Amino acid sequence: MPKQRGRGGSAADVDLGLNITSMMDMFTIILLFLLQSYSADGSMLTASDDLALPNSIAVDTPDEVRLQLTIAPGRILLDNRDLVATEDILALTDSVFVNFDTEPDEDKPVALQIMEDSLSMHMKANEQLFALNEITEQSMRQIIIQVDKSMYMSVVTNIMQICARTGFTGMKFAVMSRGED
């Protein structure tokens, strides 16, 4: 116990108690941080730092984000996990997609096989949730696509074809509101 001099000048045991002022300051800072980063609508899209989304005047927000695909300048990410290099998808030709259903798996390009396997795995998980009535059929097939505004359109169309072929037909694109930059 710390000793403090009383009015009479003699040392006495005085209980100073718990000083909660600094603790309250710390909790206030944590609370403000959590409130700032909390999404009230339940869906949170995270954009990487090197991704510049196109601007739009649209104000429609997705009901629920089940799966998000990011097409960044160097990499393609699925739920913030690195999948393939963007250049590998850019190199795919139209003939690969024409023969998509008839080609054996060993003849497919590696990037296409990785994307297909990853998306198919997520679709199977969504189908199980749908069977348990956890999600609707519409949300089972939804995917949010974030595309850098400098990305080649051929990369976007190739990825859209891969998504559609694996069952993700409800594609929505993430954009920045015109007021944000």
Coordinates of C-alpha atoms in Angstrom, one line a residue, residues 105-177:
D105 CA -9.3 -31.5 -66.6
E106 CA -5.7 -32.2 -67.5
D107 CA -6.0 -30.2 -70.7
K108 CA -7.3 -27.0 -69.0
P109 CA -4.8 -24.2 -68.2
V110 CA -3.7 -24.2 -64.6
A111 CA -5.2 -20.8 -63.8
L112 CA -8.5 -21.8 -65.2
Q113 CA -8.5 -25.1 -63.2
I114 CA -7.6 -23.2 -59.9
M115 CA -10.4 -20.7 -60.4
E116 CA -12.9 -23.3 -61.4
D117 CA -12.0 -25.5 -58.4
S118 CA -12.1 -22.7 -55.9
L119 CA -15.5 -21.3 -57.2
S120 CA -16.9 -24.9 -57.4
M121 CA -15.9 -25.5 -53.8
H122 CA -17.8 -22.3 -52.7
M123 CA -20.8 -23.3 -54.8
K124 CA -21.0 -26.7 -53.1
A125 CA -20.8 -25.1 -49.7
N126 CA -23.6 -22.7 -50.7
E127 CA -25.7 -25.6 -52.0
Q128 CA -25.4 -27.3 -48.6
L129 CA -26.5 -24.1 -46.9
F130 CA -29.4 -23.8 -49.3
A131 CA -30.4 -27.5 -48.6
L132 CA -30.6 -26.6 -44.9
N133 CA -32.7 -23.5 -45.7
E134 CA -29.9 -21.2 -44.4
I135 CA -29.8 -19.1 -47.6
T136 CA -32.1 -18.4 -50.5
E137 CA -31.4 -19.7 -54.0
Q138 CA -30.8 -16.2 -55.2
S139 CA -28.1 -15.5 -52.5
M140 CA -26.6 -18.9 -53.2
R141 CA -25.6 -17.8 -56.7
Q142 CA -24.5 -14.3 -55.9
I143 CA -20.9 -13.1 -56.1
I144 CA -19.6 -9.6 -55.7
I145 CA -16.8 -8.7 -58.1
Q146 CA -14.4 -5.8 -57.4
V147 CA -12.5 -4.8 -60.5
D148 CA -9.7 -2.2 -60.8
K149 CA -10.8 0.5 -63.1
S150 CA -7.7 0.1 -65.3
M151 CA -8.3 -3.6 -65.8
Y152 CA -8.6 -5.1 -69.3
M153 CA -12.2 -5.9 -70.3
S154 CA -11.0 -9.3 -71.6
V155 CA -9.9 -10.3 -68.1
V156 CA -13.3 -9.3 -66.7
T157 CA -15.2 -11.2 -69.3
N158 CA -13.1 -14.3 -68.9
I159 CA -13.7 -14.2 -65.1
M160 CA -17.4 -13.6 -65.7
Q161 CA -17.5 -16.7 -67.9
I162 CA -15.7 -18.8 -65.2
C163 CA -18.2 -17.6 -62.5
A164 CA -21.2 -18.3 -64.7
R165 CA -20.0 -21.8 -65.6
T166 CA -19.5 -22.7 -62.0
G167 CA -23.0 -21.6 -61.0
F168 CA -22.4 -18.0 -59.8
T169 CA -24.9 -16.3 -62.2
G170 CA -25.8 -13.4 -59.8
M171 CA -22.8 -11.2 -60.5
K172 CA -22.7 -7.7 -59.0
F173 CA -19.9 -5.2 -59.4
A174 CA -18.6 -3.1 -56.5
V175 CA -18.1 0.6 -57.3
M176 CA -17.2 3.7 -55.3
S177 CA -19.9 6.3 -54.8

